[in-house]
JSON list of C-alpha atoms in Angstrom, two decimals:
[
{"chain": "B", "resi": 1, "resn": "UNK", "atom": "CA", "xyz": [0.00, 0.00, 0.00]},
{"chain": "B", "resi": 2, "resn": "UNK", "atom": "CA", "xyz": [2.80, 2.40, 0.98]},
{"chain": "B", "resi": 3, "resn": "UNK", "atom": "CA", "xyz": [4.35, 2.31, -2.50]},
{"chain": "B", "resi": 4, "resn": "UNK", "atom": "CA", "xyz": [1.12, 3.72, -3.93]},
{"chain": "B", "resi": 5, "resn": "UNK", "atom": "CA", "xyz": [0.88, 6.64, -1.51]},
{"chain": "B", "resi": 6, "resn": "UNK", "atom": "CA", "xyz": [1.47, 10.06, -3.12]},
{"chain": "B", "resi": 7, "resn": "UNK", "atom": "CA", "xyz": [4.44, 12.18, -2.00]},
{"chain": "B", "resi": 8, "resn": "UNK", "atom": "CA", "xyz": [2.50, 15.36, -2.75]},
{"chain": "B", "resi": 9, "resn": "UNK", "atom": "CA", "xyz": [-1.01, 15.78, -1.38]},
{"chain": "B", "resi": 10, "resn": "UNK", "atom": "CA", "xyz": [-3.77, 18.40, -1.08]},
{"chain": "B", "resi": 11, "resn": "UNK", "atom": "CA", "xyz": [-4.32, 19.34, 2.55]},
{"chain": "B", "resi": 12, "resn": "UNK", "atom": "CA", "xyz": [-7.32, 20.66, 4.47]},
{"chain": "B", "resi": 13, "resn": "UNK", "atom": "CA", "xyz": [-6.00, 22.58, 7.52]},
{"chain": "B", "resi": 14, "resn": "UNK", "atom": "CA", "xyz": [-8.51, 22.74, 10.37]},
{"chain": "B", "resi": 15, "resn": "UNK", "atom": "CA", "xyz": [-7.94, 23.83, 13.95]},
{"chain": "B", "resi": 16, "resn": "UNK", "atom": "CA", "xyz": [-9.14, 21.59, 16.76]},
{"chain": "B", "resi": 17, "resn": "UNK", "atom": "CA", "xyz": [-9.76, 18.54, 14.58]},
{"chain": "B", "resi": 18, "resn": "UNK", "atom": "CA", "xyz": [-7.57, 15.45, 14.38]},
{"chain": "B", "resi": 19, "resn": "UNK", "atom": "CA", "xyz": [-8.26, 12.02, 13.06]},
{"chain": "B", "resi": 20, "resn": "UNK", "atom": "CA", "xyz": [-6.34, 8.78, 12.87]},
{"chain": "B", "resi": 21, "resn": "UNK", "atom": "CA", "xyz": [-5.81, 5.80, 10.58]},
{"chain": "B", "resi": 22, "resn": "UNK", "atom": "CA", "xyz": [-8.75, 3.36, 10.56]},
{"chain": "B", "resi": 23, "resn": "UNK", "atom": "CA", "xyz": [-11.18, 5.99, 11.85]},
{"chain": "B", "resi": 24, "resn": "UNK", "atom": "CA", "xyz": [-13.83, 7.98, 9.96]},
{"chain": "B", "resi": 25, "resn": "UNK", "atom": "CA", "xyz": [-14.22, 11.74, 9.90]},
{"chain": "B", "resi": 26, "resn": "UNK", "atom": "CA", "xyz": [-17.39, 13.40, 8.52]},
{"chain": "B", "resi": 27, "resn": "UNK", "atom": "CA", "xyz": [-16.78, 16.81, 6.94]},
{"chain": "B", "resi": 28, "resn": "UNK", "atom": "CA", "xyz": [-19.15, 19.51, 5.73]},
{"chain": "B", "resi": 29, "resn": "UNK", "atom": "CA", "xyz": [-17.41, 21.27, 2.82]},
{"chain": "B", "resi": 30, "resn": "UNK", "atom": "CA", "xyz": [-18.69, 24.70, 1.78]},
{"chain": "B", "resi": 31, "resn": "UNK", "atom": "CA", "xyz": [-15.71, 27.01, 1.15]},
{"chain": "B", "resi": 32, "resn": "UNK", "atom": "CA", "xyz": [-14.83, 27.44, -2.54]},
{"chain": "B", "resi": 33, "resn": "UNK", "atom": "CA", "xyz": [-11.19, 26.36, -2.10]},
{"chain": "B", "resi": 34, "resn": "UNK", "atom": "CA", "xyz": [-12.13, 23.14, -0.34]},
{"chain": "B", "resi": 35, "resn": "UNK", "atom": "CA", "xyz": [-14.93, 22.38, -2.78]},
{"chain": "B", "resi": 36, "resn": "UNK", "atom": "CA", "xyz": [-12.23, 22.58, -5.46]},
{"chain": "B", "resi": 37, "resn": "UNK", "atom": "CA", "xyz": [-9.96, 20.34, -3.35]},
{"chain": "B", "resi": 38, "resn": "UNK", "atom": "CA", "xyz": [-12.62, 17.65, -2.98]},
{"chain": "B", "resi": 39, "resn": "UNK", "atom": "CA", "xyz": [-13.58, 17.79, -6.67]},
{"chain": "B", "resi": 40, "resn": "UNK", "atom": "CA", "xyz": [-9.92, 17.46, -7.70]},
{"chain": "B", "resi": 41, "resn": "UNK", "atom": "CA", "xyz": [-9.45, 14.53, -5.31]},
{"chain": "B", "resi": 42, "resn": "UNK", "atom": "CA", "xyz": [-12.46, 12.72, -6.74]},
{"chain": "B", "resi": 43, "resn": "UNK", "atom": "CA", "xyz": [-11.04, 13.07, -10.27]},
{"chain": "B", "resi": 44, "resn": "UNK", "atom": "CA", "xyz": [-7.70, 11.66, -9.14]},
{"chain": "B", "resi": 45, "resn": "UNK", "atom": "CA", "xyz": [-7.22, 9.15, -6.29]},
{"chain": "B", "resi": 46, "resn": "UNK", "atom": "CA", "xyz": [-9.73, 10.35, -3.64]},
{"chain": "B", "resi": 47, "resn": "UNK", "atom": "CA", "xyz": [-6.80, 10.98, -1.25]},
{"chain": "B", "resi": 48, "resn": "UNK", "atom": "CA", "xyz": [-6.42, 14.13, 0.85]},
{"chain": "B", "resi": 49, "resn": "UNK", "atom": "CA", "xyz": [-4.65, 15.14, 4.03]},
{"chain": "B", "resi": 50, "resn": "UNK", "atom": "CA", "xyz": [-6.00, 16.67, 7.22]},
{"chain": "B", "resi": 51, "resn": "UNK", "atom": "CA", "xyz": [-3.74, 18.69, 9.50]},
{"chain": "B", "resi": 52, "resn": "UNK", "atom": "CA", "xyz": [-4.33, 21.03, 12.43]},
{"chain": "B", "resi": 53, "resn": "UNK", "atom": "CA", "xyz": [-3.78, 24.71, 11.71]},
{"chain": "B", "resi": 54, "resn": "UNK", "atom": "CA", "xyz": [-2.13, 26.76, 14.44]},
{"chain": "B", "resi": 55, "resn": "UNK", "atom": "CA", "xyz": [-4.26, 29.43, 16.08]},
{"chain": "B", "resi": 56, "resn": "UNK", "atom": "CA", "xyz": [-4.02, 32.99, 14.75]},
{"chain": "B", "resi": 57, "resn": "UNK", "atom": "CA", "xyz": [-1.51, 31.88, 12.12]},
{"chain": "B", "resi": 58, "resn": "UNK", "atom": "CA", "xyz": [-1.19, 30.54, 8.59]},
{"chain": "B", "resi": 59, "resn": "UNK", "atom": "CA", "xyz": [1.11, 27.83, 9.93]},
{"chain": "B", "resi": 60, "resn": "UNK", "atom": "CA", "xyz": [0.13, 24.20, 10.31]},
{"chain": "B", "resi": 61, "resn": "UNK", "atom": "CA", "xyz": [1.46, 21.42, 12.52]},
{"chain": "B", "resi": 62, "resn": "UNK", "atom": "CA", "xyz": [3.99, 19.12, 10.86]},
{"chain": "B", "resi": 63, "resn": "UNK", "atom": "CA", "xyz": [2.06, 15.88, 11.45]},
{"chain": "B", "resi": 64, "resn": "UNK", "atom": "CA", "xyz": [-1.32, 15.10, 9.89]},
{"chain": "B", "resi": 65, "resn": "UNK", "atom": "CA", "xyz": [-3.31, 12.14, 8.57]},
{"chain": "B", "resi": 66, "resn": "UNK", "atom": "CA", "xyz": [-3.92, 11.01, 5.01]},
{"chain": "B", "resi": 67, "resn": "UNK", "atom": "CA", "xyz": [-7.46, 9.87, 4.27]},
{"chain": "B", "resi": 68, "resn": "UNK", "atom": "CA", "xyz": [-9.53, 8.54, 1.41]},
{"chain": "B", "resi": 69, "resn": "UNK", "atom": "CA", "xyz": [-12.95, 9.96, 0.54]},
{"chain": "B", "resi": 70, "resn": "UNK", "atom": "CA", "xyz": [-15.14, 6.91, 1.14]},
{"chain": "B", "resi": 71, "resn": "UNK", "atom": "CA", "xyz": [-18.51, 8.67, 0.88]},
{"chain": "B", "resi": 72, "resn": "UNK", "atom": "CA", "xyz": [-19.64, 11.84, -0.89]},
{"chain": "B", "resi": 73, "resn": "UNK", "atom": "CA", "xyz": [-23.00, 13.58, -1.05]},
{"chain": "B", "resi": 74, "resn": "UNK", "atom": "CA", "xyz": [-23.81, 16.88, -2.76]},
{"chain": "B", "resi": 75, "resn": "UNK", "atom": "CA", "xyz": [-26.48, 19.10, -1.20]},
{"chain": "B", "resi": 76, "resn": "UNK", "atom": "CA", "xyz": [-28.97, 21.34, -2.98]},
{"chain": "B", "resi": 77, "resn": "UNK", "atom": "CA", "xyz": [-27.34, 24.47, -1.56]},
{"chain": "B", "resi": 78, "resn": "UNK", "atom": "CA", "xyz": [-23.93, 23.66, -3.08]},
{"chain": "B", "resi": 79, "resn": "UNK", "atom": "CA", "xyz": [-22.20, 22.04, -0.12]},
{"chain": "B", "resi": 80, "resn": "UNK", "atom": "CA", "xyz": [-20.45, 18.66, -0.23]},
{"chain": "B", "resi": 81, "resn": "UNK", "atom": "CA", "xyz": [-20.71, 16.20, 2.64]},
{"chain": "B", "resi": 82, "resn": "UNK", "atom": "CA", "xyz": [-17.91, 13.65, 2.76]},
{"chain": "B", "resi": 83, "resn": "UNK", "atom": "CA", "xyz": [-16.66, 10.84, 4.96]},
{"chain": "B", "resi": 84, "resn": "UNK", "atom": "CA", "xyz": [-12.90, 10.61, 5.17]},
{"chain": "B", "resi": 85, "resn": "UNK", "atom": "CA", "xyz": [-11.39, 7.25, 6.16]},
{"chain": "B", "resi": 86, "resn": "UNK", "atom": "CA", "xyz": [-7.93, 7.48, 7.71]},
{"chain": "B", "resi": 87, "resn": "UNK", "atom": "CA", "xyz": [-5.06, 5.56, 6.09]},
{"chain": "B", "resi": 88, "resn": "UNK", "atom": "CA", "xyz": [-1.77, 6.71, 7.63]},
{"chain": "B", "resi": 89, "resn": "UNK", "atom": "CA", "xyz": [-0.19, 9.68, 9.34]},
{"chain": "B", "resi": 90, "resn": "UNK", "atom": "CA", "xyz": [2.34, 11.79, 7.46]},
{"chain": "B", "resi": 91, "resn": "UNK", "atom": "CA", "xyz": [5.06, 14.31, 8.17]},
{"chain": "B", "resi": 92, "resn": "UNK", "atom": "CA", "xyz": [5.14, 17.54, 6.17]},
{"chain": "B", "resi": 93, "resn": "UNK", "atom": "CA", "xyz": [8.40, 18.24, 4.34]},
{"chain": "B", "resi": 94, "resn": "UNK", "atom": "CA", "xyz": [7.49, 21.52, 2.62]},
{"chain": "B", "resi": 95, "resn": "UNK", "atom": "CA", "xyz": [4.61, 23.43, 1.08]},
{"chain": "B", "resi": 96, "resn": "UNK", "atom": "CA", "xyz": [4.24, 23.39, -2.70]},
{"chain": "B", "resi": 97, "resn": "UNK", "atom": "CA", "xyz": [3.58, 26.61, -4.60]},
{"chain": "B", "resi": 98, "resn": "UNK", "atom": "CA", "xyz": [0.70, 26.31, -7.03]},
{"chain": "B", "resi": 99, "resn": "UNK", "atom": "CA", "xyz": [-2.12, 28.33, -8.60]},
{"chain": "B", "resi": 100, "resn": "UNK", "atom": "CA", "xyz": [-4.77, 26.22, -6.87]},
{"chain": "B", "resi": 101, "resn": "UNK", "atom": "CA", "xyz": [-7.07, 27.74, -4.26]},
{"chain": "B", "resi": 102, "resn": "UNK", "atom": "CA", "xyz": [-6.13, 25.11, -1.66]},
{"chain": "B", "resi": 103, "resn": "UNK", "atom": "CA", "xyz": [-2.74, 24.19, -0.19]},
{"chain": "B", "resi": 104, "resn": "UNK", "atom": "CA", "xyz": [-0.55, 21.27, -1.19]},
{"chain": "B", "resi": 105, "resn": "UNK", "atom": "CA", "xyz": [2.41, 19.77, 0.64]},
{"chain": "B", "resi": 106, "resn": "UNK", "atom": "CA", "xyz": [5.22, 17.33, 0.01]},
{"chain": "B", "resi": 107, "resn": "UNK", "atom": "CA", "xyz": [4.99, 14.66, 2.70]},
{"chain": "B", "resi": 108, "resn": "UNK", "atom": "CA", "xyz": [6.78, 11.61, 4.05]},
{"chain": "B", "resi": 109, "resn": "UNK", "atom": "CA", "xyz": [5.19, 8.52, 5.65]},
{"chain": "B", "resi": 110, "resn": "UNK", "atom": "CA", "xyz": [8.29, 6.69, 6.93]},
{"chain": "B", "resi": 111, "resn": "UNK", "atom": "CA", "xyz": [7.83, 7.65, 10.57]},
{"chain": "B", "resi": 112, "resn": "UNK", "atom": "CA", "xyz": [4.44, 5.96, 10.71]},
{"chain": "B", "resi": 113, "resn": "UNK", "atom": "CA", "xyz": [4.98, 2.62, 8.95]},
{"chain": "B", "resi": 114, "resn": "UNK", "atom": "CA", "xyz": [3.00, 0.81, 11.63]},
{"chain": "B", "resi": 115, "resn": "UNK", "atom": "CA", "xyz": [-0.19, 2.67, 10.64]},
{"chain": "B", "resi": 116, "resn": "UNK", "atom": "CA", "xyz": [-0.43, 0.35, 7.66]},
{"chain": "B", "resi": 117, "resn": "UNK", "atom": "CA", "xyz": [0.08, -2.77, 9.75]},
{"chain": "B", "resi": 118, "resn": "UNK", "atom": "CA", "xyz": [-2.29, -4.64, 12.05]},
{"chain": "B", "resi": 119, "resn": "UNK", "atom": "CA", "xyz": [-0.98, -4.01, 15.56]},
{"chain": "B", "resi": 120, "resn": "UNK", "atom": "CA", "xyz": [-1.89, -6.40, 18.36]},
{"chain": "B", "resi": 121, "resn": "UNK", "atom": "CA", "xyz": [-1.64, -4.95, 21.84]},
{"chain": "B", "resi": 122, "resn": "UNK", "atom": "CA", "xyz": [0.28, -6.93, 24.44]},
{"chain": "B", "resi": 123, "resn": "UNK", "atom": "CA", "xyz": [-1.44, -8.63, 27.40]},
{"chain": "B", "resi": 124, "resn": "UNK", "atom": "CA", "xyz": [-0.13, -6.03, 29.82]},
{"chain": "B", "resi": 125, "resn": "UNK", "atom": "CA", "xyz": [-1.57, -3.24, 27.71]},
{"chain": "B", "resi": 126, "resn": "UNK", "atom": "CA", "xyz": [-5.00, -4.90, 27.74]},
{"chain": "B", "resi": 127, "resn": "UNK", "atom": "CA", "xyz": [-5.08, -4.48, 31.52]},
{"chain": "B", "resi": 128, "resn": "UNK", "atom": "CA", "xyz": [-4.08, -0.86, 31.12]},
{"chain": "B", "resi": 129, "resn": "UNK", "atom": "CA", "xyz": [-6.86, -0.50, 28.54]},
{"chain": "B", "resi": 130, "resn": "UNK", "atom": "CA", "xyz": [-9.48, -1.67, 31.02]},
{"chain": "B", "resi": 131, "resn": "UNK", "atom": "CA", "xyz": [-8.30, 0.99, 33.47]},
{"chain": "B", "resi": 132, "resn": "UNK", "atom": "CA", "xyz": [-8.32, 3.63, 30.71]},
{"chain": "B", "resi": 133, "resn": "UNK", "atom": "CA", "xyz": [-11.88, 2.78, 29.64]},
{"chain": "B", "resi": 134, "resn": "UNK", "atom": "CA", "xyz": [-13.08, 2.99, 33.24]},
{"chain": "B", "resi": 135, "resn": "UNK", "atom": "CA", "xyz": [-11.58, 6.48, 33.62]},
{"chain": "B", "resi": 136, "resn": "UNK", "atom": "CA", "xyz": [-12.97, 7.48, 30.24]},
{"chain": "B", "resi": 137, "resn": "UNK", "atom": "CA", "xyz": [-16.53, 6.50, 31.19]},
{"chain": "B", "resi": 138, "resn": "UNK", "atom": "CA", "xyz": [-16.28, 8.66, 34.30]},
{"chain": "B", "resi": 139, "resn": "UNK", "atom": "CA", "xyz": [-14.69, 11.53, 32.34]},
{"chain": "B", "resi": 140, "resn": "UNK", "atom": "CA", "xyz": [-17.34, 11.52, 29.60]},
{"chain": "B", "resi": 141, "resn": "UNK", "atom": "CA", "xyz": [-20.18, 11.26, 32.11]},
{"chain": "B", "resi": 142, "resn": "UNK", "atom": "CA", "xyz": [-18.89, 14.23, 34.13]},
{"chain": "B", "resi": 143, "resn": "UNK", "atom": "CA", "xyz": [-18.65, 16.30, 30.95]},
{"chain": "B", "resi": 144, "resn": "UNK", "atom": "CA", "xyz": [-22.12, 15.32, 29.71]},
{"chain": "B", "resi": 145, "resn": "UNK", "atom": "CA", "xyz": [-20.73, 13.47, 26.70]},
{"chain": "B", "resi": 146, "resn": "UNK", "atom": "CA", "xyz": [-22.16, 10.29, 25.19]},
{"chain": "B", "resi": 147, "resn": "UNK", "atom": "CA", "xyz": [-20.38, 7.31, 23.67]},
{"chain": "B", "resi": 148, "resn": "UNK", "atom": "CA", "xyz": [-22.12, 4.24, 22.28]},
{"chain": "B", "resi": 149, "resn": "UNK", "atom": "CA", "xyz": [-20.10, 1.67, 24.22]},
{"chain": "B", "resi": 150, "resn": "UNK", "atom": "CA", "xyz": [-21.81, -1.27, 22.51]},
{"chain": "B", "resi": 151, "resn": "UNK", "atom": "CA", "xyz": [-20.51, -0.12, 19.12]},
{"chain": "B", "resi": 152, "resn": "UNK", "atom": "CA", "xyz": [-17.22, 1.01, 20.64]},
{"chain": "B", "resi": 153, "resn": "UNK", "atom": "CA", "xyz": [-16.53, -2.46, 22.06]},
{"chain": "B", "resi": 154, "resn": "UNK", "atom": "CA", "xyz": [-16.83, -3.96, 18.57]},
{"chain": "B", "resi": 155, "resn": "UNK", "atom": "CA", "xyz": [-13.92, -1.87, 17.26]},
{"chain": "B", "resi": 156, "resn": "UNK", "atom": "CA", "xyz": [-10.35, -3.12, 17.03]},
{"chain": "B", "resi": 157, "resn": "UNK", "atom": "CA", "xyz": [-8.23, -2.02, 19.98]},
{"chain": "B", "resi": 158, "resn": "UNK", "atom": "CA", "xyz": [-6.19, 0.42, 17.90]},
{"chain": "B", "resi": 159, "resn": "UNK", "atom": "CA", "xyz": [-9.44, 1.99, 16.63]},
{"chain": "B", "resi": 160, "resn": "UNK", "atom": "CA", "xyz": [-10.73, 2.27, 20.20]},
{"chain": "B", "resi": 161, "resn": "UNK", "atom": "CA", "xyz": [-7.70, 4.26, 21.35]},
{"chain": "B", "resi": 162, "resn": "UNK", "atom": "CA", "xyz": [-7.76, 6.53, 18.32]},
{"chain": "B", "resi": 163, "resn": "UNK", "atom": "CA", "xyz": [-11.52, 7.09, 18.67]},
{"chain": "B", "resi": 164, "resn": "UNK", "atom": "CA", "xyz": [-11.12, 8.21, 22.30]},
{"chain": "B", "resi": 165, "resn": "UNK", "atom": "CA", "xyz": [-8.35, 10.59, 21.28]},
{"chain": "B", "resi": 166, "resn": "UNK", "atom": "CA", "xyz": [-10.55, 12.04, 18.53]},
{"chain": "B", "resi": 167, "resn": "UNK", "atom": "CA", "xyz": [-13.80, 12.56, 20.42]},
{"chain": "B", "resi": 168, "resn": "UNK", "atom": "CA", "xyz": [-12.46, 13.79, 23.77]},
{"chain": "B", "resi": 169, "resn": "UNK", "atom": "CA", "xyz": [-12.62, 17.58, 24.26]},
{"chain": "B", "resi": 170, "resn": "UNK", "atom": "CA", "xyz": [-8.90, 18.06, 24.83]},
{"chain": "B", "resi": 171, "resn": "UNK", "atom": "CA", "xyz": [-6.86, 21.12, 23.84]},
{"chain": "B", "resi": 172, "resn": "UNK", "atom": "CA", "xyz": [-5.44, 21.35, 20.30]},
{"chain": "B", "resi": 173, "resn": "UNK", "atom": "CA", "xyz": [-1.93, 20.81, 21.69]},
{"chain": "B", "resi": 174, "resn": "UNK", "atom": "CA", "xyz": [-2.98, 17.68, 23.61]},
{"chain": "B", "resi": 175, "resn": "UNK", "atom": "CA", "xyz": [-4.71, 16.23, 20.56]},
{"chain": "B", "resi": 176, "resn": "UNK", "atom": "CA", "xyz": [-1.66, 16.97, 18.43]},
{"chain": "B", "resi": 177, "resn": "UNK", "atom": "CA", "xyz": [0.61, 15.24, 20.95]},
{"chain": "B", "resi": 178, "resn": "UNK", "atom": "CA", "xyz": [-1.56, 12.11, 20.73]},
{"chain": "B", "resi": 179, "resn": "UNK", "atom": "CA", "xyz": [-1.50, 12.25, 16.93]},
{"chain": "B", "resi": 180, "resn": "UNK", "atom": "CA", "xyz": [2.27, 12.52, 16.83]},
{"chain": "B", "resi": 181, "resn": "UNK", "atom": "CA", "xyz": [2.92, 9.68, 19.28]},
{"chain": "B", "resi": 182, "resn": "UNK", "atom": "CA", "xyz": [4.23, 6.73, 17.27]},
{"chain": "B", "resi": 183, "resn": "UNK", "atom": "CA", "xyz": [4.06, 3.87, 19.78]},
{"chain": "B", "resi": 184, "resn": "UNK", "atom": "CA", "xyz": [0.58, 2.72, 20.80]},
{"chain": "B", "resi": 185, "resn": "UNK", "atom": "CA", "xyz": [1.69, 1.92, 24.36]},
{"chain": "B", "resi": 186, "resn": "UNK", "atom": "CA", "xyz": [2.95, 5.49, 24.79]},
{"chain": "B", "resi": 187, "resn": "UNK", "atom": "CA", "xyz": [-0.28, 6.89, 23.30]},
{"chain": "B", "resi": 188, "resn": "UNK", "atom": "CA", "xyz": [-2.34, 4.91, 25.84]},
{"chain": "B", "resi": 189, "resn": "UNK", "atom": "CA", "xyz": [-0.16, 6.28, 28.66]},
{"chain": "B", "resi": 190, "resn": "UNK", "atom": "CA", "xyz": [-0.52, 9.89, 27.51]},
{"chain": "B", "resi": 191, "resn": "UNK", "atom": "CA", "xyz": [-4.29, 9.52, 26.95]},
{"chain": "B", "resi": 192, "resn": "UNK", "atom": "CA", "xyz": [-4.69, 8.10, 30.45]},
{"chain": "B", "resi": 193, "resn": "UNK", "atom": "CA", "xyz": [-2.64, 10.94, 31.99]},
{"chain": "B", "resi": 194, "resn": "UNK", "atom": "CA", "xyz": [-4.68, 13.63, 30.19]},
{"chain": "B", "resi": 195, "resn": "UNK", "atom": "CA", "xyz": [-7.99, 12.10, 31.33]},
{"chain": "B", "resi": 196, "resn": "UNK", "atom": "CA", "xyz": [-6.71, 11.77, 34.91]},
{"chain": "B", "resi": 197, "resn": "UNK", "atom": "CA", "xyz": [-5.70, 15.43, 34.87]},
{"chain": "B", "resi": 198, "resn": "UNK", "atom": "CA", "xyz": [-9.14, 16.57, 33.70]},
{"chain": "B", "resi": 199, "resn": "UNK", "atom": "CA", "xyz": [-10.92, 14.31, 36.19]},
{"chain": "B", "resi": 200, "resn": "UNK", "atom": "CA", "xyz": [-8.83, 15.69, 39.03]},
{"chain": "B", "resi": 201, "resn": "UNK", "atom": "CA", "xyz": [-9.30, 19.27, 37.79]},
{"chain": "B", "resi": 202, "resn": "UNK", "atom": "CA", "xyz": [-13.09, 18.79, 37.60]},
{"chain": "B", "resi": 203, "resn": "UNK", "atom": "CA", "xyz": [-13.23, 17.34, 41.11]},
{"chain": "B", "resi": 204, "resn": "UNK", "atom": "CA", "xyz": [-11.09, 20.19, 42.43]},
{"chain": "B", "resi": 205, "resn": "UNK", "atom": "CA", "xyz": [-13.36, 22.81, 40.84]},
{"chain": "B", "resi": 206, "resn": "UNK", "atom": "CA", "xyz": [-16.45, 21.13, 42.28]},
{"chain": "B", "resi": 207, "resn": "UNK", "atom": "CA", "xyz": [-14.86, 21.07, 45.73]},
{"chain": "B", "resi": 208, "resn": "UNK", "atom": "CA", "xyz": [-13.97, 24.79, 45.54]},
{"chain": "B", "resi": 209, "resn": "UNK", "atom": "CA", "xyz": [-17.49, 25.71, 44.41]}
]
């Protein structure tokens, strides 16, 4: 699969949104430049990148995720609704100058080879996962957030971790840190630490009030 991945890709920069390989991201496209991006992708290979843009800046983070448009629907008012299915993370090398409305970048996938492989978590990590899911249930409940645990439990373990990282209302920087973490065991550790911090912070605020 890796041999077929393009070294130059169109990119949709969006603050506060990350997604991972083997997860799905619905997008509502309405800006002219991104309508052009989607239309160009559909004529070519259906591949596009998503990367977080930095606040109050034209800069983007160096790590994003390549996805394939797996579903497309055009609306009567000119918008395009798409579902993007994550393939692998990438590292930006440089931006490409072009006359297109949207941005394109040269990218490299070498750092994230394991995204294209089926990773099995070790026995020890399964125990850690159980602890993480318990904390997550408490965290989501305290923040009034809903997760369909029946559907969630049917996902592969890698998908479960990436889904939690995507849907949790963390800061942009925290989400980016999770996206950039290569090893799954380290990602689980960081995710658990972030959730613990927010749980403790919430309890502390409730105690003060």
